[in-house]
GROMACS .gro file of C-alpha atoms in nm:
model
  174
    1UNK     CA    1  -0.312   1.364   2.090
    2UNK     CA    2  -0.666   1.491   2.087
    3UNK     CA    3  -0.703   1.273   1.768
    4UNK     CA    4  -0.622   0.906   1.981
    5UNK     CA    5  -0.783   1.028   2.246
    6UNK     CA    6  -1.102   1.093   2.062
    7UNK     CA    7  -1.077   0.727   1.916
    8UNK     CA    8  -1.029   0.593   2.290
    9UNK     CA    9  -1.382   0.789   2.341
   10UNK     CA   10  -1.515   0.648   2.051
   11UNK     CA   11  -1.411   0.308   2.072
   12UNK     CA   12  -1.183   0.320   1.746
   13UNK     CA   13  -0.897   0.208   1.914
   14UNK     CA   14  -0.839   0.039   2.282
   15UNK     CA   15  -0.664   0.242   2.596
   16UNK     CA   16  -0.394  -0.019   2.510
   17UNK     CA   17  -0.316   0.117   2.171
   18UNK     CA   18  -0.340   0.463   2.266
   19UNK     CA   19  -0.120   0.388   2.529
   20UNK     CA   20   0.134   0.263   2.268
   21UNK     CA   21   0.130   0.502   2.040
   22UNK     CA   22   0.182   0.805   2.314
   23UNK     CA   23   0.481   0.606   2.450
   24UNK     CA   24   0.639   0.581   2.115
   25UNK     CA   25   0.781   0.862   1.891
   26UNK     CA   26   0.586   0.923   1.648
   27UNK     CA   27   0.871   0.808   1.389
   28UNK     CA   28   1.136   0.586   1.444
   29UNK     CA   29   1.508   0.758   1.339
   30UNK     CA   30   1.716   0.513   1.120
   31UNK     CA   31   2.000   0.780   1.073
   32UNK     CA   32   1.930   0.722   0.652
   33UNK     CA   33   1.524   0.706   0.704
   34UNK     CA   34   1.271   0.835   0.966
   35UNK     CA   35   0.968   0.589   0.929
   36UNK     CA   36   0.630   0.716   0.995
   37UNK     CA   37   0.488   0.445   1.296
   38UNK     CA   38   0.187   0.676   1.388
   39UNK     CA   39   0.095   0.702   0.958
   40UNK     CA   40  -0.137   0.398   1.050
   41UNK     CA   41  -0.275   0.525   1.382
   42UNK     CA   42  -0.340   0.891   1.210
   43UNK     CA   43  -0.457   0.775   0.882
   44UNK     CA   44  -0.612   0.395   0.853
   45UNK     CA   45  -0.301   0.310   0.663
   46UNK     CA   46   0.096   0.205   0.734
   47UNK     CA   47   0.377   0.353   0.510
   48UNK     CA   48   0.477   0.259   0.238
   49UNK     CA   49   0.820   0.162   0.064
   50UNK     CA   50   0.941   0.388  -0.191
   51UNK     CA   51   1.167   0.132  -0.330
   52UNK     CA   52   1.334   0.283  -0.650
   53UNK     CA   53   1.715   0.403  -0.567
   54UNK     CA   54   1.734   0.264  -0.199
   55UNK     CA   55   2.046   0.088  -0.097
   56UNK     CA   56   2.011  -0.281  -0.032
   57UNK     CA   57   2.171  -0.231   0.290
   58UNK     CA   58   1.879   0.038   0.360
   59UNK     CA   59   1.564  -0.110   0.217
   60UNK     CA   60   1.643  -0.491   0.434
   61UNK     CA   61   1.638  -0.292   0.771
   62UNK     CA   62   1.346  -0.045   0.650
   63UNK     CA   63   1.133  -0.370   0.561
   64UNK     CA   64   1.235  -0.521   0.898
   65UNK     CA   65   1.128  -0.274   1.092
   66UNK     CA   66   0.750  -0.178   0.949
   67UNK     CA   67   0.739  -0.610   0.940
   68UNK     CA   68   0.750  -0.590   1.282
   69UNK     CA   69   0.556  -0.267   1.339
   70UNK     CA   70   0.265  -0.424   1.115
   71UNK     CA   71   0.277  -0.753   1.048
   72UNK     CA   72   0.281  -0.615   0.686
   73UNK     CA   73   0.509  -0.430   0.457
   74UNK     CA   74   0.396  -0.261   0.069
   75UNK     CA   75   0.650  -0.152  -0.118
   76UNK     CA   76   0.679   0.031  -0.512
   77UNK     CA   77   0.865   0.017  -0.734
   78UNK     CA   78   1.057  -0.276  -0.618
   79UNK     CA   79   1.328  -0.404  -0.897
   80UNK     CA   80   1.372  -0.775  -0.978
   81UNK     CA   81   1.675  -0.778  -0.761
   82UNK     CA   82   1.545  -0.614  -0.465
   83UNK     CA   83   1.248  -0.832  -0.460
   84UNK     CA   84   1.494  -1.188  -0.472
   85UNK     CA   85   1.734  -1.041  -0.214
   86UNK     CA   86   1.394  -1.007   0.030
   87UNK     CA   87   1.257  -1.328  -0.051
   88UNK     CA   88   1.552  -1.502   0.093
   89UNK     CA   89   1.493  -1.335   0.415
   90UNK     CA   90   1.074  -1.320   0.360
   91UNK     CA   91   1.007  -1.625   0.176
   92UNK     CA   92   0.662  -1.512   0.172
   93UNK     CA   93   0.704  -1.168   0.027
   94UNK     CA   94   0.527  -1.195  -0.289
   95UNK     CA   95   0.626  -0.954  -0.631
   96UNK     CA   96   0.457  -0.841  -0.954
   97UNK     CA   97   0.648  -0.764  -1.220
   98UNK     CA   98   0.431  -0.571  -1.382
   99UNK     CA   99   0.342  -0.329  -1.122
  100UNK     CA  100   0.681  -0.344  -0.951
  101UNK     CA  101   0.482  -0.393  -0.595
  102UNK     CA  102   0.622  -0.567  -0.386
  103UNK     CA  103   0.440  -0.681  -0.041
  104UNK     CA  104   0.385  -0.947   0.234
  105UNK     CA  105   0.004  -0.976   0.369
  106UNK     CA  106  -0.152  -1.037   0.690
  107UNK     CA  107  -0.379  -1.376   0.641
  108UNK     CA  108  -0.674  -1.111   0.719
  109UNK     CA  109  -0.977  -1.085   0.433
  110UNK     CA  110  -0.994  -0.751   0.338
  111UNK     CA  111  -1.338  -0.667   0.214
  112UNK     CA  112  -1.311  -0.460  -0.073
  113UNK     CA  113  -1.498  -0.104  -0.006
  114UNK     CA  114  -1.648   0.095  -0.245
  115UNK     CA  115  -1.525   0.083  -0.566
  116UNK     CA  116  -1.256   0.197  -0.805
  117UNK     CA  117  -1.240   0.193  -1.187
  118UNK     CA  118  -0.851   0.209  -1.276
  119UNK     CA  119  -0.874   0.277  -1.673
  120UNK     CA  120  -0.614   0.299  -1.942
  121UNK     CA  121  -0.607   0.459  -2.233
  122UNK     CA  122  -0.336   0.174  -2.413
  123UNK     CA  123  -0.214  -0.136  -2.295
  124UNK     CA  124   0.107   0.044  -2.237
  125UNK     CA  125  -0.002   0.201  -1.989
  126UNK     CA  126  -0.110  -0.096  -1.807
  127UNK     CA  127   0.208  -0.109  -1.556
  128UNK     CA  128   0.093   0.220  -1.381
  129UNK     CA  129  -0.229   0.140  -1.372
  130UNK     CA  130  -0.158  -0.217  -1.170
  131UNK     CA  131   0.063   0.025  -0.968
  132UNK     CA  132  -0.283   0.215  -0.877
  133UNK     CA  133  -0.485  -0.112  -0.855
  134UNK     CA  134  -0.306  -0.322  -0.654
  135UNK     CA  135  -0.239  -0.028  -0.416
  136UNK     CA  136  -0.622   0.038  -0.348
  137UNK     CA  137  -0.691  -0.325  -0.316
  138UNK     CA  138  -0.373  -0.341  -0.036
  139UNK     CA  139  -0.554  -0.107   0.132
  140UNK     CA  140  -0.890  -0.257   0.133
  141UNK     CA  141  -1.067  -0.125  -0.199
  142UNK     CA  142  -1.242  -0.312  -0.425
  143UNK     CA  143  -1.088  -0.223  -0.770
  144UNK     CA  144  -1.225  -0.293  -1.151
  145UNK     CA  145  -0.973  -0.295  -1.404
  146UNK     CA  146  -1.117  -0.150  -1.775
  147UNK     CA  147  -0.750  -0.131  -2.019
  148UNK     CA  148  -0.716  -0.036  -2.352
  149UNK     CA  149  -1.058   0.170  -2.371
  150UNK     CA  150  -0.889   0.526  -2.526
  151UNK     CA  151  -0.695   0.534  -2.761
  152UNK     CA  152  -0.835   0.356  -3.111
  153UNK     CA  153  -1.200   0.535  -3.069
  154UNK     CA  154  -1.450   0.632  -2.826
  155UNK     CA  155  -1.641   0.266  -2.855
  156UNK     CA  156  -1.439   0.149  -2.664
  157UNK     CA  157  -1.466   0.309  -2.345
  158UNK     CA  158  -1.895   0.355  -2.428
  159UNK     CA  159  -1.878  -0.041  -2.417
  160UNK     CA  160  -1.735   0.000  -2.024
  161UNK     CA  161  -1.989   0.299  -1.966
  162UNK     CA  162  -2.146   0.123  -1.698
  163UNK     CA  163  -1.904   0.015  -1.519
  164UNK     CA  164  -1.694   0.369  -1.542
  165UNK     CA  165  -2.030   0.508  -1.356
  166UNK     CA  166  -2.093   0.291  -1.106
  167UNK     CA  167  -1.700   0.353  -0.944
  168UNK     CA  168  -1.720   0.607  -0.650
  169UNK     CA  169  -1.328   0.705  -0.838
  170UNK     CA  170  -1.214   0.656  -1.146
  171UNK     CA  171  -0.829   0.653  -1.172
  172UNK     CA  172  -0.733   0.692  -1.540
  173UNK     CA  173  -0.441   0.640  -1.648
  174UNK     CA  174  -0.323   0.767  -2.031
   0.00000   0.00000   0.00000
């Protein structure tokens, strides 16, 4: 409580959202699913779907509900089939296939902050690493993809040097 109310004080947030988030719970109970609803309010950042395994009959009202909440749902790990079964209900969900993300954005531009080198060692690896990438530019990074710089020799990644050093994070993935 201290938290909101020091972002009231601050000017982070209106009386009106602090209002809103002390009136609801801070998760709403699905019986198969609590869903964090203060995650954005304590962090920057909504939840996010955990796709692999869930029931179709779970994941539809799940999606529903932070829709609603957010005006945005991101989701991993999404199958082929889960992502067709949403699109008939979100026709503007969009899906990777690569990455497995699966998500529907607000029309808002998000800016890209700092930066983020997501490296791979093989091209093999390059399905995680979209996983990383496309997560931190969801949520407002600006990311630089360098694949395929570590496994045939250490040229490779010298030739990306720069790049590598100028990221406030490097995310490798081998």
């Amino acid at each position: 409580m201290r938290e909101v109310l020091e972002k009231v004080k601050q000017g982070e947030i209106s009386v009106e959202e602090a209002e809103h988030y002390f009136r609801k719970a801070p998760f709403d109970e699905m019986g198969y699913a609590k869903l964090d609803m203060h995650r954005q309010i304590r962090s920057g950042f909504p939840e996010v779907i955990f796709c692999s395994g869930k029931a179709d009959a779970h994941l539809v009202p799940i999606v529903k509900r932070l829709y609603e909440a957010n005006g945005e749902v991101f989701g991993t790990r999404a199958s082929e089939h889960q992502y067709q079964m949403l699109k008939e209900i979100y026709p503007q969900i969009q899906y990777d296939p690569i990455s497995h993300i699966l998500k529907i954005e607000n029309n808002e531009k998000k800016e890209g902050v700092g930066l983020i080198a997501v490296c791979t060692a093989g091209t093999a690896d390059i399905p995680v690493a979209e996983e990383a990438a496309q997560t931190a530019e969801y949520f407002g990074a600006k990311v630089e993809r360098i694949y395929d710089v570590g496994v045939a020799g250490i040229h490779r990644l010298f030739a990306r040097l720069d790049a590598i050093q100028d990221a406030n994070c490097v995310v490798a993935v081998a």
